[in-house]
Amino acid sequence: MADQQSTKPARGTRDFLPEDIRRRDYVIGIVRSVYQRYGFEPLETPAFENIETLMGKYGEEGNQLVFKILRRGEHEKSGEADLALRYDLTVPLARVVAEYQGKLPTIFKRYQIQPVWRADRPARGRFREFYQCDIDATGSTSPVVEVEVLSAVCEILERLGFSDFKIRLNHRRLLTALLTQATIAPNHHADALIALDKLDKVGPEGVRQELESRGIPDPGRNAFVNWIGAGYSPDFLDRLEDHFTLLDDQGRAAFANLRSILTLSTASVRQRVRFDVSLARGLSYYTGAIMEIAVEGIGSLGGGGRYDNLVGMFLGRDVPACGFSLGLERIIVVMTERNMFPATIAQGAVDVVVAFLDDESRGEAMKMAAELRQQQLRVDVFPDASRKFEKPLKYASARGAKAMAIFGENERARGEASIRNLTTREQQSVPRSEAAARIGQLVNAE
Amino acid sequence: MADQQSTKPARGTRDFLPEDIRRRDYVIGIVRSVYQRYGFEPLETPAFENIETLMGKYGEEGNQLVFKILRRGEHEKSGEADLALRYDLTVPLARVVAEYQGKLPTIFKRYQIQPVWRADRPARGRFREFYQCDIDATGSTSPVVEVEVLSAVCEILERLGFSDFKIRLNHRRLLTALLTQATIAPNHHADALIALDKLDKVGPEGVRQELESRGIPDPGRNAFVNWIGAGYSPDFLDRLEDHFTLLDDQGRAAFANLRSILTLSTASVRQRVRFDVSLARGLSYYTGAIMEIAVEGIGSLGGGGRYDNLVGMFLGRDVPACGFSLGLERIIVVMTERNMFPATIAQGAVDVVVAFLDDESRGEAMKMAAELRQQQLRVDVFPDASRKFEKPLKYASARGAKAMAIFGENERARGEASIRNLTTREQQSVPRSEAAARIGQLVNAE
């Protein structure tokens, strides 16, 4: 035992023990069933991609957060990377849409629930390995897609028990119109959006400083910050358009697009929508409507939007696309804090534990287990003989079993089995031939 | 579109399209349900581990096949790796058992179904990213554990429809006894097992050459190859023990252990067991019984065994353990080739497609979709207006829908919906208020 080693998972990652998995499976089950009811099909892509596939898709900051895999064999010494871990589920989707064009439906609607990896500084609720639950539809520019995506996401959150969430909605081309109106030059637009994306963290004054440090001059800087500081009101969309004196066709189309999304949404979705001119979304690939789910006091549970040019980077011609990514980890953290999980997910891992008092009774115990499993019960055999059965009893209770079957010399001699009800602590001997049925009744009676 | 890029997944990895996922989910569903009925609970660990956690656990060859992750930020230039992708599910389990000792049941039975990564040369049915479906029980040296593990694996394969598989069974300490009997010196034992592990690929003569090239002298070399060439017969275990003139306590215990495993197994498992003195299993951490599932003409579908010292490398004191790993990819390849998947998994991805002929009908179409989804139907809205509905019709058929609802100017004027049965191609107009119920009947009638 010379080289005893650290037993912690790597920094920013977690082990999921059985109770954690039950919580995750509960949420993923609801996510999957709603996505399916909205006509989305499952897709999975490899954990790593060729490094060129990921580089240049997420902006400068994203590039630095990608985990890169060292070349192997004789090339290992070069210190070069040729592969990289998936950073999101959207770029792999774009690659898939380009690769399997002929094989996929004209409108490809997929969901994907897989981990992604980012070398971010770990913090409370922020991990280096975390699951995203994405839906995307490619092949249409219709606002019906945005509305379907938003509806699905709202239904998931409602089914999980969230009632107080809002949908922040904005449009990348409206942000362009806003920057134009504020007389910020086009070559500063990307920088301005990066600054705006930090609004939640640094506030309006922080954004102003960030704009300044990125060399964006006044009066544009000031005008822009004033615009994004405007509060929400139901008629804000109309009032804003009226104020835009420099609006071009694309800007007008952006306003019309947002109005279509609102009109087509059901009343229950529409009442959650907050048109929010300060929403930027970090990723550089968005081209149209952008959206984010926000919970008061919690922040974002996910976001998405339209990205009509990303598939084109792989295919050579554009395929329109729009999607949304739900953040599983944040949802689980909030649901745990708020006690939103149903009691049923805490149920025991097994129904019955079979124990034996001497090695000669092992065979009988294993036969019992086989009979009980044929009744579809979840059955565990305590593997070691123990004369007094305190150990298996303690173990059965730790595993949440409802019943225990016990075999020893006496039981074998009499052709019986001892059955213990772990709820009432009653124990009785029954004929061996009736034992399986009796235990089945006991378990199912609960 | 200057920089159009490769759209292939990285070498040795695959994208799983919806039809692939349905096959995988079918198999995983059965694996999971059987594992649960045998009392195993789910565990998941991170995709990467600290590199020290993995190094030195898989032997010399394994070390070379581990994917290593480059250090980040200012350290990236060093070309050093500090993390590595999971190579199997057993070493992470050993780390988990050491880390959460106080929190886990005395006997910890977990299943884990996750991908692992090995930088092997890709070949037919061999990938660099592949799923393993593992069960392991820690905390007991009882042969009951081996028998439970084997029973679960057999039940899974039977439920999947495999009838012609065998269980190859051997014991690491019996191999040690065999090497001793063949007068091979202890310092050559590890090398001899590496040579033996290649028997399936290179045959007995190849093993002999490998032994020679590793400096193992005759007559031991020759005696060893003669032993492993012995064929199977039901009483081989007894005959073998009789021949061992140099058997020590550990060797005798190995024979007794194998007999216990056979005795405790149900008849249906026992008849599949082939005691096979030529089975070595590649991984270096095994210490007791080793086993492998083999299908005639196909090779191995998985394997496992007892490893009583691995947890000790993390914990500082030994915790006995035994487990089995089913290879999902090979199982799916064989089941696909042999047409073993039920027809139901090829069913359509949606039940109903809702289409509209003009943009003014979009809202009505979306309302219809919402009503149908409340009936738990899987519903897709074709997002673009199309005057003649050939496009949505073709799309609905590609998605496997049974019914289509169509809205246009006429339907809206008359307060109706057009419903098309995609199986019979009958189409009729019904009052709008009855449309959802009628479609529900149509879909469920199938």
mmCIF file of N, CA and C in Angstrom, chain B residues 263-350:
data_model
loop_
_atom_site.group_PDB
_atom_site.id
_atom_site.type_symbol
_atom_site.label_atom_id
_atom_site.label_comp_id
_atom_site.label_asym_id
_atom_site.label_seq_id
_atom_site.Cartn_x
_atom_site.Cartn_y
_atom_site.Cartn_z
ATOM 1 N N THR B 263 -21.353 -24.666 -7.885
ATOM 2 C CA THR B 263 -22.412 -25.260 -7.057
ATOM 3 C C THR B 263 -23.540 -24.269 -6.796
ATOM 4 N N LEU B 264 -23.187 -23.005 -6.541
ATOM 5 C CA LEU B 264 -24.201 -22.014 -6.169
ATOM 6 C C LEU B 264 -24.974 -21.479 -7.373
ATOM 7 N N SER B 265 -24.461 -21.694 -8.547
ATOM 8 C CA SER B 265 -25.156 -21.181 -9.732
ATOM 9 C C SER B 265 -26.421 -21.980 -9.993
ATOM 10 N N THR B 266 -27.436 -21.325 -10.551
ATOM 11 C CA THR B 266 -28.623 -22.063 -10.974
ATOM 12 C C THR B 266 -28.225 -22.983 -12.125
ATOM 13 N N ALA B 267 -29.057 -23.985 -12.368
ATOM 14 C CA ALA B 267 -28.749 -24.959 -13.416
ATOM 15 C C ALA B 267 -28.561 -24.263 -14.762
ATOM 16 N N SER B 268 -29.382 -23.250 -15.029
ATOM 17 C CA SER B 268 -29.319 -22.621 -16.355
ATOM 18 C C SER B 268 -28.018 -21.836 -16.531
ATOM 19 N N VAL B 269 -27.500 -21.270 -15.452
ATOM 20 C CA VAL B 269 -26.196 -20.599 -15.548
ATOM 21 C C VAL B 269 -25.084 -21.650 -15.625
ATOM 22 N N ARG B 270 -25.184 -22.662 -14.763
ATOM 23 C CA ARG B 270 -24.114 -23.661 -14.661
ATOM 24 C C ARG B 270 -23.866 -24.359 -15.995
ATOM 25 N N GLN B 271 -24.941 -24.629 -16.735
ATOM 26 C CA GLN B 271 -24.749 -25.357 -17.991
ATOM 27 C C GLN B 271 -24.035 -24.505 -19.045
ATOM 28 N N ARG B 272 -23.951 -23.205 -18.809
ATOM 29 C CA ARG B 272 -23.240 -22.350 -19.750
ATOM 30 C C ARG B 272 -21.749 -22.231 -19.412
ATOM 31 N N VAL B 273 -21.392 -22.613 -18.171
ATOM 32 C CA VAL B 273 -20.023 -22.376 -17.720
ATOM 33 C C VAL B 273 -19.056 -23.375 -18.353
ATOM 34 N N ARG B 274 -17.958 -22.856 -18.888
ATOM 35 C CA ARG B 274 -16.858 -23.688 -19.372
ATOM 36 C C ARG B 274 -15.619 -23.294 -18.584
ATOM 37 N N PHE B 275 -15.207 -24.170 -17.664
ATOM 38 C CA PHE B 275 -13.951 -23.899 -16.991
ATOM 39 C C PHE B 275 -12.859 -23.916 -18.057
ATOM 40 N N ASP B 276 -12.077 -22.841 -18.140
ATOM 41 C CA ASP B 276 -11.171 -22.661 -19.280
ATOM 42 C C ASP B 276 -9.833 -22.114 -18.793
ATOM 43 N N VAL B 277 -8.873 -23.009 -18.701
ATOM 44 C CA VAL B 277 -7.585 -22.672 -18.108
ATOM 45 C C VAL B 277 -6.794 -21.697 -18.984
ATOM 46 N N SER B 278 -7.263 -21.463 -20.207
ATOM 47 C CA SER B 278 -6.542 -20.541 -21.103
ATOM 48 C C SER B 278 -7.052 -19.105 -21.004
ATOM 49 N N LEU B 279 -8.078 -18.860 -20.175
ATOM 50 C CA LEU B 279 -8.592 -17.491 -20.030
ATOM 51 C C LEU B 279 -7.670 -16.683 -19.106
ATOM 52 N N ALA B 280 -7.160 -15.547 -19.582
ATOM 53 C CA ALA B 280 -6.229 -14.750 -18.767
ATOM 54 C C ALA B 280 -6.830 -13.408 -18.347
ATOM 55 N N ARG B 281 -7.655 -12.779 -19.205
ATOM 56 C CA ARG B 281 -8.169 -11.399 -19.016
ATOM 57 C C ARG B 281 -6.991 -10.423 -18.954
ATOM 58 N N GLY B 282 -7.055 -9.396 -19.773
ATOM 59 C CA GLY B 282 -5.934 -8.489 -19.943
ATOM 60 C C GLY B 282 -5.557 -7.646 -18.730
ATOM 61 N N LEU B 283 -6.542 -7.142 -18.009
ATOM 62 C CA LEU B 283 -6.228 -6.143 -16.992
ATOM 63 C C LEU B 283 -5.467 -6.747 -15.830
ATOM 64 N N SER B 284 -4.536 -5.970 -15.298
ATOM 65 C CA SER B 284 -3.605 -6.513 -14.315
ATOM 66 C C SER B 284 -4.190 -6.580 -12.909
ATOM 67 N N TYR B 285 -5.361 -5.961 -12.672
ATOM 68 C CA TYR B 285 -5.807 -5.851 -11.282
ATOM 69 C C TYR B 285 -6.572 -7.068 -10.748
ATOM 70 N N TYR B 286 -6.859 -8.067 -11.575
ATOM 71 C CA TYR B 286 -7.626 -9.218 -11.077
ATOM 72 C C TYR B 286 -6.807 -10.064 -10.104
ATOM 73 N N THR B 287 -7.495 -10.611 -9.092
ATOM 74 C CA THR B 287 -6.812 -11.426 -8.084
ATOM 75 C C THR B 287 -7.477 -12.779 -7.860
ATOM 76 N N GLY B 288 -8.705 -12.992 -8.372
ATOM 77 C CA GLY B 288 -9.425 -14.224 -8.081
ATOM 78 C C GLY B 288 -10.067 -14.797 -9.332
ATOM 79 N N ALA B 289 -11.355 -15.182 -9.193
ATOM 80 C CA ALA B 289 -12.076 -15.728 -10.342
ATOM 81 C C ALA B 289 -12.108 -14.697 -11.472
ATOM 82 N N ILE B 290 -11.936 -15.164 -12.688
ATOM 83 C CA ILE B 290 -12.094 -14.302 -13.871
ATOM 84 C C ILE B 290 -13.063 -14.988 -14.823
ATOM 85 N N MET B 291 -13.816 -14.165 -15.564
ATOM 86 C CA MET B 291 -14.847 -14.759 -16.417
ATOM 87 C C MET B 291 -15.063 -13.916 -17.663
ATOM 88 N N GLU B 292 -15.598 -14.561 -18.659
ATOM 89 C CA GLU B 292 -15.814 -13.874 -19.928
ATOM 90 C C GLU B 292 -17.007 -14.526 -20.619
ATOM 91 N N ILE B 293 -17.849 -13.687 -21.252
ATOM 92 C CA ILE B 293 -18.971 -14.226 -22.025
ATOM 93 C C ILE B 293 -18.519 -14.356 -23.473
ATOM 94 N N ALA B 294 -18.659 -15.537 -24.046
ATOM 95 C CA ALA B 294 -18.232 -15.751 -25.422
ATOM 96 C C ALA B 294 -19.385 -16.289 -26.250
ATOM 97 N N VAL B 295 -19.506 -15.773 -27.463
ATOM 98 C CA VAL B 295 -20.500 -16.279 -28.400
ATOM 99 C C VAL B 295 -19.740 -16.875 -29.581
ATOM 100 N N GLU B 296 -20.134 -18.074 -29.955
ATOM 101 C CA GLU B 296 -19.486 -18.793 -31.060
ATOM 102 C C GLU B 296 -19.416 -17.900 -32.299
ATOM 103 N N GLY B 297 -18.225 -17.761 -32.844
ATOM 104 C CA GLY B 297 -18.071 -17.003 -34.087
ATOM 105 C C GLY B 297 -18.050 -15.499 -33.903
ATOM 106 N N ILE B 298 -18.256 -15.021 -32.668
ATOM 107 C CA ILE B 298 -18.354 -13.582 -32.403
ATOM 108 C C ILE B 298 -17.230 -13.135 -31.477
ATOM 109 N N GLY B 299 -16.940 -13.973 -30.499
ATOM 110 C CA GLY B 299 -15.941 -13.604 -29.501
ATOM 111 C C GLY B 299 -16.610 -13.092 -28.246
ATOM 112 N N SER B 300 -15.910 -12.228 -27.540
ATOM 113 C CA SER B 300 -16.343 -11.812 -26.209
ATOM 114 C C SER B 300 -17.401 -10.706 -26.257
ATOM 115 N N LEU B 301 -18.418 -10.834 -25.412
ATOM 116 C CA LEU B 301 -19.402 -9.753 -25.235
ATOM 117 C C LEU B 301 -19.170 -9.027 -23.905
ATOM 118 N N GLY B 302 -18.173 -9.465 -23.163
ATOM 119 C CA GLY B 302 -17.896 -8.805 -21.891
ATOM 120 C C GLY B 302 -17.144 -9.739 -20.968
ATOM 121 N N GLY B 303 -16.633 -9.195 -19.902
ATOM 122 C CA GLY B 303 -15.897 -10.031 -18.970
ATOM 123 C C GLY B 303 -15.745 -9.342 -17.631
ATOM 124 N N GLY B 304 -15.178 -10.094 -16.691
ATOM 125 C CA GLY B 304 -15.005 -9.504 -15.374
ATOM 126 C C GLY B 304 -14.236 -10.423 -14.463
ATOM 127 N N GLY B 305 -14.369 -10.161 -13.181
ATOM 128 C CA GLY B 305 -13.665 -10.990 -12.227
ATOM 129 C C GLY B 305 -13.501 -10.302 -10.891
ATOM 130 N N ARG B 306 -12.727 -10.949 -10.038
ATOM 131 C CA ARG B 306 -12.512 -10.446 -8.687
ATOM 132 C C ARG B 306 -11.198 -9.677 -8.621
ATOM 133 N N TYR B 307 -11.218 -8.539 -7.936
ATOM 134 C CA TYR B 307 -10.012 -7.709 -7.787
ATOM 135 C C TYR B 307 -10.013 -7.186 -6.350
ATOM 136 N N ASP B 308 -9.347 -7.887 -5.467
ATOM 137 C CA ASP B 308 -9.448 -7.579 -4.041
ATOM 138 C C ASP B 308 -8.462 -6.515 -3.566
ATOM 139 N N ASN B 309 -7.540 -6.098 -4.433
ATOM 140 C CA ASN B 309 -6.512 -5.147 -3.980
ATOM 141 C C ASN B 309 -6.625 -3.747 -4.571
ATOM 142 N N LEU B 310 -7.523 -3.547 -5.542
ATOM 143 C CA LEU B 310 -7.535 -2.272 -6.262
ATOM 144 C C LEU B 310 -8.009 -1.116 -5.379
ATOM 145 N N VAL B 311 -9.075 -1.334 -4.607
ATOM 146 C CA VAL B 311 -9.564 -0.261 -3.730
ATOM 147 C C VAL B 311 -8.460 0.144 -2.751
ATOM 148 N N GLY B 312 -7.677 -0.847 -2.308
ATOM 149 C CA GLY B 312 -6.576 -0.581 -1.378
ATOM 150 C C GLY B 312 -5.560 0.409 -1.910
ATOM 151 N N MET B 313 -5.389 0.470 -3.221
ATOM 152 C CA MET B 313 -4.450 1.436 -3.790
ATOM 153 C C MET B 313 -4.901 2.871 -3.525
ATOM 154 N N PHE B 314 -6.202 3.063 -3.291
ATOM 155 C CA PHE B 314 -6.716 4.397 -2.973
ATOM 156 C C PHE B 314 -6.950 4.575 -1.476
ATOM 157 N N LEU B 315 -7.339 3.469 -0.812
ATOM 158 C CA LEU B 315 -7.831 3.601 0.554
ATOM 159 C C LEU B 315 -6.749 3.340 1.596
ATOM 160 N N GLY B 316 -5.721 2.575 1.213
ATOM 161 C CA GLY B 316 -4.704 2.233 2.191
ATOM 162 C C GLY B 316 -5.005 0.947 2.923
ATOM 163 N N ARG B 317 -6.232 0.436 2.773
ATOM 164 C CA ARG B 317 -6.523 -0.924 3.255
ATOM 165 C C ARG B 317 -7.433 -1.573 2.219
ATOM 166 N N ASP B 318 -7.292 -2.909 2.081
ATOM 167 C CA ASP B 318 -8.004 -3.583 0.999
ATOM 168 C C ASP B 318 -9.500 -3.690 1.263
ATOM 169 N N VAL B 319 -10.280 -3.554 0.211
ATOM 170 C CA VAL B 319 -11.713 -3.840 0.242
ATOM 171 C C VAL B 319 -11.951 -4.826 -0.902
ATOM 172 N N PRO B 320 -12.478 -6.021 -0.593
ATOM 173 C CA PRO B 320 -12.673 -6.999 -1.669
ATOM 174 C C PRO B 320 -13.727 -6.523 -2.666
ATOM 175 N N ALA B 321 -13.586 -6.936 -3.910
ATOM 176 C CA ALA B 321 -14.506 -6.477 -4.948
ATOM 177 C C ALA B 321 -14.547 -7.465 -6.099
ATOM 178 N N CYS B 322 -15.694 -7.490 -6.761
ATOM 179 C CA CYS B 322 -15.854 -8.370 -7.925
ATOM 180 C C CYS B 322 -16.881 -7.740 -8.843
ATOM 181 N N GLY B 323 -16.653 -7.835 -10.143
ATOM 182 C CA GLY B 323 -17.604 -7.214 -11.057
ATOM 183 C C GLY B 323 -17.537 -7.757 -12.458
ATOM 184 N N PHE B 324 -18.378 -7.198 -13.301
ATOM 185 C CA PHE B 324 -18.477 -7.637 -14.689
ATOM 186 C C PHE B 324 -18.809 -6.439 -15.561
ATOM 187 N N SER B 325 -18.227 -6.432 -16.756
ATOM 188 C CA SER B 325 -18.461 -5.339 -17.694
ATOM 189 C C SER B 325 -19.022 -5.887 -19.000
ATOM 190 N N LEU B 326 -20.242 -5.486 -19.342
ATOM 191 C CA LEU B 326 -20.826 -5.887 -20.624
ATOM 192 C C LEU B 326 -20.462 -4.842 -21.678
ATOM 193 N N GLY B 327 -20.057 -5.310 -22.851
ATOM 194 C CA GLY B 327 -19.696 -4.391 -23.929
ATOM 195 C C GLY B 327 -20.907 -4.051 -24.784
ATOM 196 N N LEU B 328 -21.432 -2.835 -24.585
ATOM 197 C CA LEU B 328 -22.661 -2.448 -25.283
ATOM 198 C C LEU B 328 -22.491 -2.473 -26.798
ATOM 199 N N GLU B 329 -21.348 -1.970 -27.289
ATOM 200 C CA GLU B 329 -21.187 -1.808 -28.740
ATOM 201 C C GLU B 329 -21.234 -3.159 -29.449
ATOM 202 N N ARG B 330 -20.496 -4.132 -28.914
ATOM 203 C CA ARG B 330 -20.467 -5.447 -29.547
ATOM 204 C C ARG B 330 -21.853 -6.081 -29.528
ATOM 205 N N ILE B 331 -22.554 -5.934 -28.402
ATOM 206 C CA ILE B 331 -23.906 -6.488 -28.300
ATOM 207 C C ILE B 331 -24.807 -5.885 -29.377
ATOM 208 N N ILE B 332 -24.712 -4.567 -29.575
ATOM 209 C CA ILE B 332 -25.580 -3.916 -30.564
ATOM 210 C C ILE B 332 -25.211 -4.342 -31.981
ATOM 211 N N VAL B 333 -23.912 -4.453 -32.253
ATOM 212 C CA VAL B 333 -23.480 -4.894 -33.580
ATOM 213 C C VAL B 333 -24.065 -6.279 -33.883
ATOM 214 N N VAL B 334 -23.926 -7.208 -32.925
ATOM 215 C CA VAL B 334 -24.412 -8.575 -33.151
ATOM 216 C C VAL B 334 -25.933 -8.589 -33.284
ATOM 217 N N MET B 335 -26.629 -7.855 -32.409
ATOM 218 C CA MET B 335 -28.090 -7.842 -32.463
ATOM 219 C C MET B 335 -28.590 -7.245 -33.777
ATOM 220 N N THR B 336 -27.878 -6.258 -34.304
ATOM 221 C CA THR B 336 -28.272 -5.658 -35.578
ATOM 222 C C THR B 336 -28.064 -6.664 -36.714
ATOM 223 N N GLU B 337 -26.882 -7.301 -36.727
ATOM 224 C CA GLU B 337 -26.593 -8.288 -37.777
ATOM 225 C C GLU B 337 -27.589 -9.441 -37.748
ATOM 226 N N ARG B 338 -27.994 -9.825 -36.538
ATOM 227 C CA ARG B 338 -28.883 -10.983 -36.412
ATOM 228 C C ARG B 338 -30.352 -10.613 -36.360
ATOM 229 N N ASN B 339 -30.672 -9.349 -36.617
ATOM 230 C CA ASN B 339 -32.080 -8.906 -36.597
ATOM 231 C C ASN B 339 -32.779 -9.220 -35.292
ATOM 232 N N MET B 340 -32.130 -8.926 -34.178
ATOM 233 C CA MET B 340 -32.689 -9.299 -32.880
ATOM 234 C C MET B 340 -33.510 -8.185 -32.227
ATOM 235 N N PHE B 341 -33.598 -7.013 -32.877
ATOM 236 C CA PHE B 341 -34.373 -5.925 -32.271
ATOM 237 C C PHE B 341 -35.852 -6.086 -32.593
ATOM 238 N N PRO B 342 -36.726 -5.822 -31.621
ATOM 239 C CA PRO B 342 -38.161 -5.925 -31.897
ATOM 240 C C PRO B 342 -38.603 -4.838 -32.884
ATOM 241 N N ALA B 343 -39.647 -5.141 -33.648
ATOM 242 C CA ALA B 343 -40.118 -4.204 -34.676
ATOM 243 C C ALA B 343 -40.562 -2.873 -34.064
ATOM 244 N N THR B 344 -41.033 -2.913 -32.823
ATOM 245 C CA THR B 344 -41.584 -1.708 -32.206
ATOM 246 C C THR B 344 -40.573 -0.570 -32.098
ATOM 247 N N ILE B 345 -39.281 -0.889 -32.037
ATOM 248 C CA ILE B 345 -38.348 0.220 -31.852
ATOM 249 C C ILE B 345 -38.171 1.028 -33.131
ATOM 250 N N ALA B 346 -38.703 0.534 -34.265
ATOM 251 C CA ALA B 346 -38.617 1.304 -35.506
ATOM 252 C C ALA B 346 -39.818 2.229 -35.699
ATOM 253 N N GLN B 347 -40.671 2.313 -34.693
ATOM 254 C CA GLN B 347 -41.880 3.130 -34.858
ATOM 255 C C GLN B 347 -41.546 4.606 -35.058
ATOM 256 N N GLY B 348 -42.512 5.344 -35.609
ATOM 257 C CA GLY B 348 -42.292 6.749 -35.949
ATOM 258 C C GLY B 348 -41.962 7.608 -34.747
ATOM 259 N N ALA B 349 -41.352 8.746 -35.034
ATOM 260 C CA ALA B 349 -40.919 9.640 -33.964
ATOM 261 C C ALA B 349 -42.044 10.550 -33.492
ATOM 262 N N VAL B 350 -43.061 10.756 -34.339
ATOM 263 C CA VAL B 350 -44.198 11.592 -33.939
ATOM 264 C C VAL B 350 -45.496 10.892 -34.333
#
